[in-house]
Amino acid sequence: MKILENLTKINRRYIFLLVALAVIFPLVIPMKLPTIPGKYTIKLYDFIDQIPPQSQPILIAADYSPSMMPELQPMLEAVIRHCFAKGIRIVVLTLDPNGAVLSETALQKIAPEYGAVNGRDYAFLGFKPGSSIVMMSIGENFRQAFPTDFYGTPLDSLPMMNGIRNYADVPLVLSIAGSAITQGWINYAHTRYHANVGAGCTAVSTADYYPFLQAGQLVGLLNGMKGASEYEYLNKKNGYSSAAPVATKGMNAVSIVHLLLMLFIILGNIGYLVTRHNQSKK
Amino acid sequence: MTFSNNPWVWVAAILTLCIFSFLYKENPFYRFAEHLFVGISAGYGVAIYWNNAIVPNLYVPVFLQHNLWFIIPGLIGLLFFFRFSSKTGWLILIPLAVLLGTGSGMSLAPTFQTDILKQMQSAIGDATNLQLGGWGLVWGLVTFIGVLTTLSYFFFSREQKGALKISANIGIWFIMIGFGASFGNTVMGRISLLIGRVQFLLTDWIHLIK
Protein backbone atom coordinates (compact mmCIF):
# COMPACT_ATOMS: atom_id res chain seq x y z
CA MET A 1 0.00 0.00 0.00
CA LYS A 2 2.94 2.30 0.69
CA ILE A 3 3.95 1.93 -2.96
CA LEU A 4 0.50 2.94 -4.16
CA GLU A 5 0.53 6.00 -1.87
CA ASN A 6 3.94 7.01 -3.19
CA LEU A 7 2.54 7.09 -6.74
CA THR A 8 1.20 10.58 -6.08
CA LYS A 9 4.61 11.79 -4.91
CA ILE A 10 6.75 10.80 -7.91
CA ASN A 11 9.22 13.55 -8.82
CA ARG A 12 7.93 15.19 -11.99
CA ARG A 13 11.41 15.00 -13.55
CA TYR A 14 11.13 11.21 -13.78
CA ILE A 15 7.86 11.63 -15.66
CA PHE A 16 9.49 14.15 -18.03
CA LEU A 17 12.31 11.68 -18.62
CA LEU A 18 9.89 8.86 -19.41
CA VAL A 19 7.92 11.13 -21.79
CA ALA A 20 11.17 12.11 -23.52
CA LEU A 21 12.10 8.44 -23.95
CA ALA A 22 8.59 7.64 -25.20
CA VAL A 23 9.02 10.37 -27.84
CA ILE A 24 12.59 9.56 -28.89
CA PHE A 25 12.25 5.76 -29.07
CA PRO A 26 9.51 5.58 -31.77
CA LEU A 27 11.26 8.29 -33.80
CA VAL A 28 14.59 6.44 -33.86
CA ILE A 29 13.07 2.98 -34.31
CA PRO A 30 9.99 3.37 -36.61
CA MET A 31 7.05 1.28 -35.43
CA LYS A 32 4.80 1.52 -38.50
CA LEU A 33 1.55 1.75 -36.54
CA PRO A 34 -1.50 1.74 -38.85
CA THR A 35 -3.03 5.05 -40.01
CA ILE A 36 -6.80 5.09 -40.35
CA PRO A 37 -8.03 8.31 -41.99
CA GLY A 38 -10.88 10.01 -40.18
CA LYS A 39 -14.21 11.02 -41.71
CA TYR A 40 -13.47 14.73 -41.91
CA THR A 41 -9.97 14.26 -43.34
CA ILE A 42 -11.46 12.08 -46.08
CA LYS A 43 -14.16 14.66 -46.78
CA LEU A 44 -11.59 17.42 -47.25
CA TYR A 45 -9.31 15.15 -49.28
CA ASP A 46 -12.14 14.06 -51.56
CA PHE A 47 -13.32 17.64 -51.99
CA ILE A 48 -9.88 18.72 -53.21
CA ASP A 49 -9.43 15.53 -55.22
CA GLN A 50 -12.55 16.13 -57.31
CA ILE A 51 -11.38 19.59 -58.45
CA PRO A 52 -10.49 19.26 -62.14
CA PRO A 53 -6.83 19.86 -63.07
CA GLN A 54 -5.96 23.31 -64.43
CA SER A 55 -9.35 24.65 -63.35
CA GLN A 56 -9.82 27.54 -60.97
CA PRO A 57 -7.25 27.58 -58.14
CA ILE A 58 -7.92 26.87 -54.49
CA LEU A 59 -6.99 29.50 -51.92
CA ILE A 60 -4.79 28.33 -49.06
CA ALA A 61 -4.41 30.63 -46.06
CA ALA A 62 -1.39 29.52 -44.02
CA ASP A 63 -2.13 31.54 -40.90
CA TYR A 64 0.30 30.14 -38.36
CA SER A 65 3.64 30.78 -36.76
CA PRO A 66 6.65 28.54 -35.95
CA SER A 67 5.20 27.56 -32.57
CA MET A 68 2.50 25.59 -34.42
CA MET A 69 4.81 24.33 -37.14
CA PRO A 70 5.08 20.65 -36.11
CA GLU A 71 1.33 20.18 -36.53
CA LEU A 72 0.49 22.55 -39.37
CA GLN A 73 3.52 22.57 -41.67
CA PRO A 74 3.17 18.85 -42.59
CA MET A 75 -0.52 19.56 -43.24
CA LEU A 76 0.29 22.43 -45.62
CA GLU A 77 2.96 20.37 -47.36
CA ALA A 78 0.64 17.39 -47.80
CA VAL A 79 -2.10 19.56 -49.32
CA ILE A 80 0.38 21.31 -51.65
CA ARG A 81 1.73 17.92 -52.77
CA HIS A 82 -1.79 16.68 -53.45
CA CYS A 83 -2.62 19.78 -55.51
CA PHE A 84 0.60 19.79 -57.54
CA ALA A 85 0.33 16.05 -58.21
CA LYS A 86 -3.24 16.50 -59.46
CA GLY A 87 -2.46 19.67 -61.44
CA ILE A 88 -4.69 21.76 -59.19
CA ARG A 89 -3.47 25.35 -59.02
CA ILE A 90 -3.12 27.11 -55.67
CA VAL A 91 -3.02 30.64 -54.34
CA VAL A 92 -1.21 30.85 -51.00
CA LEU A 93 -1.42 33.78 -48.62
CA THR A 94 -1.02 34.35 -44.92
CA LEU A 95 -2.58 36.65 -42.36
CA ASP A 96 0.00 35.79 -39.70
CA PRO A 97 3.23 37.81 -39.80
CA ASN A 98 5.28 34.63 -39.32
CA GLY A 99 3.36 32.60 -41.86
CA ALA A 100 5.03 34.06 -44.95
CA VAL A 101 8.40 32.43 -44.32
CA LEU A 102 6.85 29.07 -43.48
CA SER A 103 4.51 28.89 -46.46
CA GLU A 104 7.16 30.17 -48.88
CA THR A 105 9.59 27.55 -47.59
CA ALA A 106 6.99 24.83 -48.21
CA LEU A 107 6.28 26.07 -51.76
CA GLN A 108 9.96 26.38 -52.67
CA LYS A 109 10.63 22.89 -51.34
CA ILE A 110 7.71 21.13 -53.04
CA ALA A 111 7.32 23.02 -56.35
CA PRO A 112 10.54 21.58 -57.89
CA GLU A 113 9.43 18.02 -56.93
CA TYR A 114 6.44 18.38 -59.27
CA GLY A 115 7.84 20.88 -61.78
CA ALA A 116 5.36 23.52 -60.60
CA VAL A 117 6.07 27.07 -61.73
CA ASN A 118 5.33 30.29 -59.86
CA GLY A 119 2.65 32.29 -61.65
CA ARG A 120 1.49 29.33 -63.74
CA ASP A 121 0.77 26.61 -61.18
CA TYR A 122 0.80 28.63 -58.01
CA ALA A 123 0.80 32.19 -56.74
CA PHE A 124 2.28 33.29 -53.45
CA LEU A 125 0.72 36.49 -52.16
CA GLY A 126 2.59 36.72 -48.85
CA PHE A 127 1.42 38.42 -45.66
CA LYS A 128 -1.11 41.18 -45.24
CA PRO A 129 -2.10 42.67 -41.86
CA GLY A 130 -5.71 43.31 -40.84
CA SER A 131 -7.19 39.83 -41.12
CA SER A 132 -10.94 40.51 -41.34
CA ILE A 133 -10.47 43.49 -43.69
CA VAL A 134 -8.31 41.34 -45.97
CA MET A 135 -10.91 38.56 -45.97
CA MET A 136 -13.63 41.02 -46.95
CA SER A 137 -11.44 42.71 -49.57
CA ILE A 138 -10.84 39.36 -51.24
CA GLY A 139 -14.62 39.00 -51.39
CA GLU A 140 -14.65 42.01 -53.69
CA ASN A 141 -11.39 41.47 -55.55
CA PHE A 142 -8.07 39.79 -54.77
CA ARG A 143 -6.32 42.82 -56.23
CA GLN A 144 -7.77 45.12 -53.57
CA ALA A 145 -6.01 43.26 -50.79
CA PHE A 146 -3.00 42.07 -52.79
CA PRO A 147 -2.22 44.36 -55.76
CA THR A 148 1.01 42.38 -56.21
CA ASP A 149 2.23 38.96 -55.17
CA PHE A 150 4.92 38.44 -52.52
CA TYR A 151 7.66 39.16 -55.05
CA GLY A 152 6.13 42.45 -56.26
CA THR A 153 4.65 41.11 -59.51
CA PRO A 154 1.22 42.62 -60.26
CA LEU A 155 -1.48 39.93 -59.99
CA ASP A 156 -2.68 40.69 -63.50
CA SER A 157 0.76 39.69 -64.80
CA LEU A 158 0.41 36.18 -63.36
CA PRO A 159 -1.15 33.87 -65.99
CA MET A 160 -2.94 31.73 -63.40
CA MET A 161 -4.72 34.76 -61.93
CA ASN A 162 -6.48 35.57 -65.22
CA GLY A 163 -10.19 35.63 -64.56
CA ILE A 164 -9.74 35.07 -60.83
CA ARG A 165 -11.49 37.94 -59.12
CA ASN A 166 -12.88 36.86 -55.76
CA TYR A 167 -14.24 33.93 -53.73
CA ALA A 168 -16.70 33.10 -56.52
CA ASP A 169 -13.70 32.07 -58.63
CA VAL A 170 -12.10 29.72 -56.12
CA PRO A 171 -13.68 26.32 -55.42
CA LEU A 172 -12.25 26.13 -51.90
CA VAL A 173 -10.74 28.36 -49.23
CA LEU A 174 -8.53 26.21 -47.00
CA SER A 175 -7.62 27.85 -43.72
CA ILE A 176 -4.63 26.23 -42.02
CA ALA A 177 -4.40 28.10 -38.76
CA GLY A 178 -3.35 27.78 -35.17
CA SER A 179 -5.66 30.48 -33.88
CA ALA A 180 -9.30 31.54 -34.11
CA ILE A 181 -8.60 33.04 -37.54
CA THR A 182 -10.41 30.10 -39.15
CA GLN A 183 -13.58 31.42 -37.57
CA GLY A 184 -12.96 34.64 -39.53
CA TRP A 185 -12.78 32.71 -42.80
CA ILE A 186 -16.07 31.01 -41.92
CA ASN A 187 -17.64 34.36 -40.98
CA TYR A 188 -16.58 36.28 -44.04
CA ALA A 189 -15.66 33.87 -46.84
CA HIS A 190 -18.40 31.31 -46.15
CA THR A 191 -21.27 33.18 -44.48
CA ARG A 192 -20.94 36.47 -46.30
CA TYR A 193 -19.54 35.39 -49.68
CA HIS A 194 -20.77 31.75 -49.73
CA ALA A 195 -17.34 30.27 -50.43
CA ASN A 196 -16.59 26.64 -49.54
CA VAL A 197 -14.26 26.65 -46.55
CA GLY A 198 -12.10 23.80 -45.26
CA ALA A 199 -9.82 23.92 -42.25
CA GLY A 200 -6.68 22.50 -40.78
CA CYS A 201 -6.07 23.37 -37.16
CA THR A 202 -3.97 22.49 -34.15
CA ALA A 203 -5.29 19.65 -32.01
CA VAL A 204 -5.93 22.10 -29.17
CA SER A 205 -8.53 24.02 -31.18
CA THR A 206 -10.15 21.08 -32.98
CA ALA A 207 -13.09 20.80 -30.60
CA ASP A 208 -14.00 24.43 -31.39
CA TYR A 209 -14.59 23.58 -35.05
CA TYR A 210 -16.75 20.47 -34.78
CA PRO A 211 -19.98 22.51 -34.56
CA PHE A 212 -19.09 24.14 -37.90
CA LEU A 213 -18.53 20.74 -39.48
CA GLN A 214 -21.85 19.48 -38.18
CA ALA A 215 -23.63 22.56 -39.52
CA GLY A 216 -21.99 22.17 -42.95
CA GLN A 217 -20.03 25.41 -42.64
CA LEU A 218 -16.77 23.53 -43.17
CA VAL A 219 -16.30 20.97 -45.94
CA GLY A 220 -13.70 19.06 -43.90
CA LEU A 221 -11.20 19.38 -41.09
CA LEU A 222 -7.63 18.25 -40.49
CA ASN A 223 -7.02 17.69 -36.79
CA GLY A 224 -3.43 18.55 -35.79
CA MET A 225 -0.60 16.12 -36.46
CA LYS A 226 -3.15 13.29 -36.71
CA GLY A 227 -4.95 15.05 -39.57
CA ALA A 228 -1.64 15.74 -41.30
CA SER A 229 -0.60 12.09 -41.03
CA GLU A 230 -3.96 10.96 -42.42
CA TYR A 231 -3.56 13.31 -45.38
CA GLU A 232 0.00 12.02 -45.95
CA TYR A 233 -1.39 8.48 -45.87
CA LEU A 234 -4.08 9.29 -48.47
CA ASN A 235 -1.50 11.02 -50.69
CA LYS A 236 0.77 8.00 -50.54
CA LYS A 237 -2.08 5.53 -51.06
CA ASN A 238 -3.16 7.33 -54.23
CA GLY A 239 0.41 7.66 -55.51
CA TYR A 240 0.55 11.45 -55.24
CA SER A 241 3.58 11.64 -52.99
CA SER A 242 6.65 9.61 -52.20
CA ALA A 243 8.04 12.15 -49.71
CA ALA A 244 9.01 11.11 -46.19
CA PRO A 245 5.83 11.22 -44.09
CA VAL A 246 6.94 13.56 -41.31
CA ALA A 247 3.61 13.66 -39.46
CA THR A 248 3.10 9.89 -39.75
CA LYS A 249 6.43 9.27 -38.01
CA GLY A 250 5.41 11.76 -35.34
CA MET A 251 2.07 10.02 -34.80
CA ASN A 252 3.87 6.83 -33.72
CA ALA A 253 5.45 8.83 -30.93
CA VAL A 254 2.10 10.48 -30.10
CA SER A 255 0.49 7.04 -29.73
CA ILE A 256 3.20 5.78 -27.37
CA VAL A 257 3.12 8.95 -25.26
CA HIS A 258 -0.68 8.75 -25.04
CA LEU A 259 -0.42 5.20 -23.70
CA LEU A 260 2.18 6.36 -21.18
CA LEU A 261 0.03 9.29 -20.07
CA MET A 262 -3.02 7.06 -19.70
CA LEU A 263 -0.91 4.78 -17.49
CA PHE A 264 0.17 7.78 -15.40
CA ILE A 265 -3.42 8.98 -15.04
CA ILE A 266 -4.61 5.53 -13.93
CA LEU A 267 -1.71 5.09 -11.47
CA GLY A 268 -2.14 8.65 -10.17
CA ASN A 269 -5.84 8.06 -9.53
CA ILE A 270 -5.19 4.74 -7.79
CA GLY A 271 -2.60 6.48 -5.60
CA TYR A 272 -5.03 9.27 -4.82
CA LEU A 273 -7.87 6.90 -3.93
CA VAL A 274 -5.62 4.78 -1.70
CA THR A 275 -4.30 7.89 0.07
CA ARG A 276 -7.83 9.17 0.63
CA HIS A 277 -8.97 5.77 1.89
CA ASN A 278 -6.07 5.62 4.37
CA GLN A 279 -6.71 9.17 5.57
CA SER A 280 -10.40 8.44 6.16
CA LYS A 281 -9.41 5.38 8.25
CA LYS A 282 -7.24 7.54 10.49
CA MET B 1 25.56 9.96 -35.67
CA THR B 2 27.06 13.07 -37.32
CA PHE B 3 26.51 16.63 -36.24
CA SER B 4 25.26 19.33 -38.60
CA ASN B 5 27.75 21.70 -40.24
CA ASN B 6 25.20 24.51 -40.38
CA PRO B 7 25.92 27.07 -37.62
CA TRP B 8 22.26 28.21 -37.59
CA VAL B 9 21.13 24.66 -36.85
CA TRP B 10 23.55 24.68 -33.92
CA VAL B 11 22.16 27.99 -32.67
CA ALA B 12 18.59 26.64 -32.91
CA ALA B 13 19.57 23.35 -31.23
CA ILE B 14 21.38 25.05 -28.34
CA LEU B 15 18.47 27.46 -27.79
CA THR B 16 16.05 24.52 -27.86
CA LEU B 17 18.09 22.76 -25.17
CA CYS B 18 18.18 26.01 -23.17
CA ILE B 19 14.38 26.11 -23.20
CA PHE B 20 14.11 22.40 -22.30
CA SER B 21 16.43 23.00 -19.32
CA PHE B 22 13.47 24.65 -17.57
CA LEU B 23 12.02 21.17 -17.10
CA TYR B 24 14.79 20.52 -14.59
CA LYS B 25 14.50 23.89 -12.88
CA GLU B 26 14.53 27.62 -13.54
CA ASN B 27 18.03 28.65 -14.68
CA PRO B 28 19.94 31.43 -16.52
CA PHE B 29 20.12 29.47 -19.79
CA TYR B 30 16.34 29.27 -19.94
CA ARG B 31 16.04 32.96 -19.05
CA PHE B 32 18.49 33.92 -21.80
CA ALA B 33 16.62 31.92 -24.45
CA GLU B 34 13.26 33.23 -23.27
CA HIS B 35 14.36 36.89 -23.39
CA LEU B 36 16.04 36.39 -26.75
CA PHE B 37 12.84 34.87 -28.15
CA VAL B 38 10.64 37.70 -26.88
CA GLY B 39 13.06 40.35 -28.16
CA ILE B 40 13.47 38.80 -31.60
CA SER B 41 9.70 38.29 -31.94
CA ALA B 42 9.02 41.93 -31.11
CA GLY B 43 11.73 43.17 -33.47
CA TYR B 44 10.54 40.91 -36.27
CA GLY B 45 6.97 42.07 -35.71
CA VAL B 46 7.94 45.74 -35.94
CA ALA B 47 9.85 45.17 -39.20
CA ILE B 48 7.05 43.10 -40.74
CA TYR B 49 4.31 45.57 -39.83
CA TRP B 50 6.41 48.51 -41.01
CA ASN B 51 6.93 46.94 -44.42
CA ASN B 52 3.49 45.38 -44.83
CA ALA B 53 1.24 47.93 -43.14
CA ILE B 54 2.85 51.36 -42.75
CA VAL B 55 4.74 51.55 -46.05
CA PRO B 56 1.97 50.36 -48.44
CA ASN B 57 -0.93 51.95 -46.55
CA LEU B 58 0.57 55.26 -45.43
CA TYR B 59 3.99 56.06 -46.87
CA VAL B 60 3.30 55.10 -50.50
CA PRO B 61 -0.18 56.73 -50.81
CA VAL B 62 0.81 59.94 -49.01
CA PHE B 63 4.39 60.56 -50.09
CA LEU B 64 4.59 58.85 -53.48
CA GLN B 65 1.02 59.05 -54.80
CA HIS B 66 0.20 62.34 -52.98
CA ASN B 67 -3.16 60.97 -51.86
CA LEU B 68 -3.53 63.15 -48.77
CA TRP B 69 -6.74 61.47 -47.49
CA PHE B 70 -4.58 58.72 -46.07
CA ILE B 71 -3.11 61.20 -43.57
CA ILE B 72 -6.35 61.12 -41.56
CA PRO B 73 -6.25 57.39 -40.60
CA GLY B 74 -2.49 57.80 -40.14
CA LEU B 75 -3.03 60.58 -37.60
CA ILE B 76 -5.78 58.62 -35.83
CA GLY B 77 -3.37 55.70 -35.57
CA LEU B 78 -0.66 57.94 -34.14
CA LEU B 79 -3.01 58.86 -31.28
CA PHE B 80 -2.20 55.41 -29.82
CA PHE B 81 1.13 56.84 -28.71
CA PHE B 82 -0.63 59.23 -26.29
CA ARG B 83 -0.90 56.20 -24.02
CA PHE B 84 2.52 57.21 -22.70
CA SER B 85 1.28 60.60 -21.48
CA SER B 86 -0.70 60.88 -18.25
CA LYS B 87 -2.26 64.25 -19.18
CA THR B 88 -3.32 63.56 -22.75
CA GLY B 89 -3.72 59.78 -22.40
CA TRP B 90 -7.47 60.08 -22.98
CA LEU B 91 -6.78 60.71 -26.69
CA ILE B 92 -6.16 56.99 -27.11
CA LEU B 93 -9.92 56.53 -26.76
CA ILE B 94 -10.37 57.94 -30.29
CA PRO B 95 -8.42 55.23 -32.18
CA LEU B 96 -9.80 52.60 -29.80
CA ALA B 97 -13.35 53.73 -30.60
CA VAL B 98 -12.63 53.61 -34.33
CA LEU B 99 -11.06 50.17 -34.00
CA LEU B 100 -13.82 48.67 -31.86
CA GLY B 101 -16.58 50.31 -33.88
CA THR B 102 -15.24 49.06 -37.21
CA GLY B 103 -14.50 45.60 -35.83
CA SER B 104 -17.94 45.21 -34.28
CA GLY B 105 -19.72 46.64 -37.29
CA MET B 106 -17.96 44.28 -39.66
CA SER B 107 -18.27 41.14 -37.58
CA LEU B 108 -21.69 41.52 -35.94
CA ALA B 109 -23.89 40.32 -38.79
CA PRO B 110 -21.69 37.44 -40.04
CA THR B 111 -20.95 36.26 -36.48
CA PHE B 112 -24.67 36.23 -35.63
CA GLN B 113 -25.39 34.22 -38.76
CA THR B 114 -22.44 31.86 -38.34
CA ASP B 115 -22.55 31.20 -34.61
CA ILE B 116 -26.24 31.50 -33.80
CA LEU B 117 -28.61 31.19 -36.75
CA LYS B 118 -26.76 28.49 -38.66
CA GLN B 119 -25.99 26.53 -35.49
CA MET B 120 -29.64 26.66 -34.38
CA GLN B 121 -30.77 25.56 -37.82
CA SER B 122 -28.34 22.67 -37.73
CA ALA B 123 -29.24 21.56 -34.18
CA ILE B 124 -32.97 21.61 -34.88
CA GLY B 125 -32.63 20.32 -38.44
CA ASP B 126 -30.61 17.22 -37.52
CA ALA B 127 -32.96 16.35 -34.66
CA THR B 128 -36.09 16.57 -36.80
CA ASN B 129 -34.86 15.41 -40.19
CA LEU B 130 -36.39 11.95 -40.55
CA GLN B 131 -34.62 11.52 -43.87
CA LEU B 132 -31.32 11.23 -41.99
CA GLY B 133 -32.60 7.96 -40.51
CA GLY B 134 -30.63 5.49 -38.37
CA TRP B 135 -27.58 6.78 -36.53
CA GLY B 136 -27.78 10.17 -38.24
CA LEU B 137 -31.09 10.83 -36.55
CA VAL B 138 -29.88 9.41 -33.23
CA TRP B 139 -26.83 11.68 -33.17
CA GLY B 140 -28.99 14.61 -34.27
CA LEU B 141 -31.22 14.02 -31.24
CA VAL B 142 -28.23 13.57 -28.93
CA THR B 143 -26.79 16.88 -30.16
CA PHE B 144 -30.13 18.61 -29.72
CA ILE B 145 -30.58 17.30 -26.17
CA GLY B 146 -26.95 18.16 -25.43
CA VAL B 147 -27.43 21.76 -26.57
CA LEU B 148 -30.61 22.26 -24.52
CA THR B 149 -29.36 20.62 -21.32
CA THR B 150 -25.99 22.39 -21.52
CA LEU B 151 -27.71 25.73 -21.98
CA SER B 152 -29.99 24.96 -19.05
CA TYR B 153 -26.90 24.49 -16.83
CA PHE B 154 -25.91 28.09 -17.61
CA PHE B 155 -29.41 29.41 -16.87
CA PHE B 156 -28.74 31.24 -13.61
CA SER B 157 -31.90 33.35 -13.39
CA ARG B 158 -33.74 30.58 -11.56
CA GLU B 159 -32.69 28.24 -8.78
CA GLN B 160 -31.72 24.86 -10.17
CA LYS B 161 -34.37 22.55 -8.72
CA GLY B 162 -36.99 20.20 -10.14
CA ALA B 163 -36.88 19.75 -13.92
CA LEU B 164 -34.19 22.44 -14.31
CA LYS B 165 -31.92 20.54 -11.91
CA ILE B 166 -32.35 17.27 -13.82
CA SER B 167 -31.67 19.06 -17.10
CA ALA B 168 -28.63 20.91 -15.68
CA ASN B 169 -27.22 17.64 -14.29
CA ILE B 170 -27.51 16.02 -17.73
CA GLY B 171 -25.90 19.16 -19.16
CA ILE B 172 -22.92 18.71 -16.81
CA TRP B 173 -22.29 15.29 -18.39
CA PHE B 174 -22.24 16.81 -21.87
CA ILE B 175 -19.91 19.58 -20.65
CA MET B 176 -17.59 17.01 -19.07
CA ILE B 177 -17.49 14.96 -22.28
CA GLY B 178 -16.68 18.17 -24.15
CA PHE B 179 -13.90 19.03 -21.71
CA GLY B 180 -12.55 15.50 -21.99
CA ALA B 181 -12.39 15.72 -25.78
CA SER B 182 -10.69 19.12 -25.53
CA PHE B 183 -8.21 17.83 -22.97
CA GLY B 184 -7.34 14.81 -25.10
CA ASN B 185 -6.75 17.02 -28.11
CA THR B 186 -4.74 19.47 -26.00
CA VAL B 187 -2.45 16.68 -24.83
CA MET B 188 -2.01 15.53 -28.44
CA GLY B 189 -1.24 19.10 -29.52
CA ARG B 190 1.36 19.69 -26.81
CA ILE B 191 3.02 16.34 -27.44
CA SER B 192 3.08 17.13 -31.17
CA LEU B 193 5.03 20.31 -30.42
CA LEU B 194 7.52 18.34 -28.33
CA ILE B 195 7.84 15.80 -31.14
CA GLY B 196 8.51 18.61 -33.62
CA ARG B 197 11.43 19.85 -31.54
CA VAL B 198 12.80 16.36 -30.91
CA GLN B 199 12.52 15.59 -34.65
CA PHE B 200 14.54 18.74 -35.34
CA LEU B 201 17.24 17.77 -32.83
CA LEU B 202 17.48 14.16 -34.05
CA THR B 203 17.17 14.91 -37.77
CA ASP B 204 18.70 18.30 -38.51
CA TRP B 205 21.20 18.55 -35.66
CA ILE B 206 22.63 15.11 -34.94
CA HIS B 207 21.39 13.33 -38.10
CA LEU B 208 20.30 10.31 -36.08
CA ILE B 209 17.14 9.79 -38.10
CA LYS B 210 16.51 10.44 -41.80
Coordinates of C-alpha atoms in Angstrom, one line a residue, chain A residues 19-151:
Chain A
V19 CA 7.9 11.1 -21.8
A20 CA 11.2 12.1 -23.5
L21 CA 12.1 8.4 -24.0
A22 CA 8.6 7.6 -25.2
V23 CA 9.0 10.4 -27.8
I24 CA 12.6 9.6 -28.9
F25 CA 12.2 5.8 -29.1
P26 CA 9.5 5.6 -31.8
L27 CA 11.3 8.3 -33.8
V28 CA 14.6 6.4 -33.9
I29 CA 13.1 3.0 -34.3
P30 CA 10.0 3.4 -36.6
M31 CA 7.1 1.3 -35.4
K32 CA 4.8 1.5 -38.5
L33 CA 1.6 1.7 -36.5
P34 CA -1.5 1.7 -38.8
T35 CA -3.0 5.0 -40.0
I36 CA -6.8 5.1 -40.4
P37 CA -8.0 8.3 -42.0
G38 CA -10.9 10.0 -40.2
K39 CA -14.2 11.0 -41.7
Y40 CA -13.5 14.7 -41.9
T41 CA -10.0 14.3 -43.3
I42 CA -11.5 12.1 -46.1
K43 CA -14.2 14.7 -46.8
L44 CA -11.6 17.4 -47.3
Y45 CA -9.3 15.2 -49.3
D46 CA -12.1 14.1 -51.6
F47 CA -13.3 17.6 -52.0
I48 CA -9.9 18.7 -53.2
D49 CA -9.4 15.5 -55.2
Q50 CA -12.6 16.1 -57.3
I51 CA -11.4 19.6 -58.4
P52 CA -10.5 19.3 -62.1
P53 CA -6.8 19.9 -63.1
Q54 CA -6.0 23.3 -64.4
S55 CA -9.4 24.7 -63.4
Q56 CA -9.8 27.5 -61.0
P57 CA -7.3 27.6 -58.1
I58 CA -7.9 26.9 -54.5
L59 CA -7.0 29.5 -51.9
I60 CA -4.8 28.3 -49.1
A61 CA -4.4 30.6 -46.1
A62 CA -1.4 29.5 -44.0
D63 CA -2.1 31.5 -40.9
Y64 CA 0.3 30.1 -38.4
S65 CA 3.6 30.8 -36.8
P66 CA 6.6 28.5 -35.9
S67 CA 5.2 27.6 -32.6
M68 CA 2.5 25.6 -34.4
M69 CA 4.8 24.3 -37.1
P70 CA 5.1 20.6 -36.1
E71 CA 1.3 20.2 -36.5
L72 CA 0.5 22.6 -39.4
Q73 CA 3.5 22.6 -41.7
P74 CA 3.2 18.9 -42.6
M75 CA -0.5 19.6 -43.2
L76 CA 0.3 22.4 -45.6
E77 CA 3.0 20.4 -47.4
A78 CA 0.6 17.4 -47.8
V79 CA -2.1 19.6 -49.3
I80 CA 0.4 21.3 -51.7
R81 CA 1.7 17.9 -52.8
H82 CA -1.8 16.7 -53.4
C83 CA -2.6 19.8 -55.5
F84 CA 0.6 19.8 -57.5
A85 CA 0.3 16.1 -58.2
K86 CA -3.2 16.5 -59.5
G87 CA -2.5 19.7 -61.4
I88 CA -4.7 21.8 -59.2
R89 CA -3.5 25.3 -59.0
I90 CA -3.1 27.1 -55.7
V91 CA -3.0 30.6 -54.3
V92 CA -1.2 30.8 -51.0
L93 CA -1.4 33.8 -48.6
T94 CA -1.0 34.4 -44.9
L95 CA -2.6 36.7 -42.4
D96 CA 0.0 35.8 -39.7
P97 CA 3.2 37.8 -39.8
N98 CA 5.3 34.6 -39.3
G99 CA 3.4 32.6 -41.9
A100 CA 5.0 34.1 -44.9
V101 CA 8.4 32.4 -44.3
L102 CA 6.8 29.1 -43.5
S103 CA 4.5 28.9 -46.5
E104 CA 7.2 30.2 -48.9
T105 CA 9.6 27.5 -47.6
A106 CA 7.0 24.8 -48.2
L107 CA 6.3 26.1 -51.8
Q108 CA 10.0 26.4 -52.7
K109 CA 10.6 22.9 -51.3
I110 CA 7.7 21.1 -53.0
A111 CA 7.3 23.0 -56.4
P112 CA 10.5 21.6 -57.9
E113 CA 9.4 18.0 -56.9
Y114 CA 6.4 18.4 -59.3
G115 CA 7.8 20.9 -61.8
A116 CA 5.4 23.5 -60.6
V117 CA 6.1 27.1 -61.7
N118 CA 5.3 30.3 -59.9
G119 CA 2.6 32.3 -61.6
R120 CA 1.5 29.3 -63.7
D121 CA 0.8 26.6 -61.2
Y122 CA 0.8 28.6 -58.0
A123 CA 0.8 32.2 -56.7
F124 CA 2.3 33.3 -53.5
L125 CA 0.7 36.5 -52.2
G126 CA 2.6 36.7 -48.8
F127 CA 1.4 38.4 -45.7
K128 CA -1.1 41.2 -45.2
P129 CA -2.1 42.7 -41.9
G130 CA -5.7 43.3 -40.8
S131 CA -7.2 39.8 -41.1
S132 CA -10.9 40.5 -41.3
I133 CA -10.5 43.5 -43.7
V134 CA -8.3 41.3 -46.0
M135 CA -10.9 38.6 -46.0
M136 CA -13.6 41.0 -46.9
S137 CA -11.4 42.7 -49.6
I138 CA -10.8 39.4 -51.2
G139 CA -14.6 39.0 -51.4
E140 CA -14.6 42.0 -53.7
N141 CA -11.4 41.5 -55.5
F142 CA -8.1 39.8 -54.8
R143 CA -6.3 42.8 -56.2
Q144 CA -7.8 45.1 -53.6
A145 CA -6.0 43.3 -50.8
F146 CA -3.0 42.1 -52.8
P147 CA -2.2 44.4 -55.8
T148 CA 1.0 42.4 -56.2
D149 CA 2.2 39.0 -55.2
F150 CA 4.9 38.4 -52.5
Y151 CA 7.7 39.2 -55.1

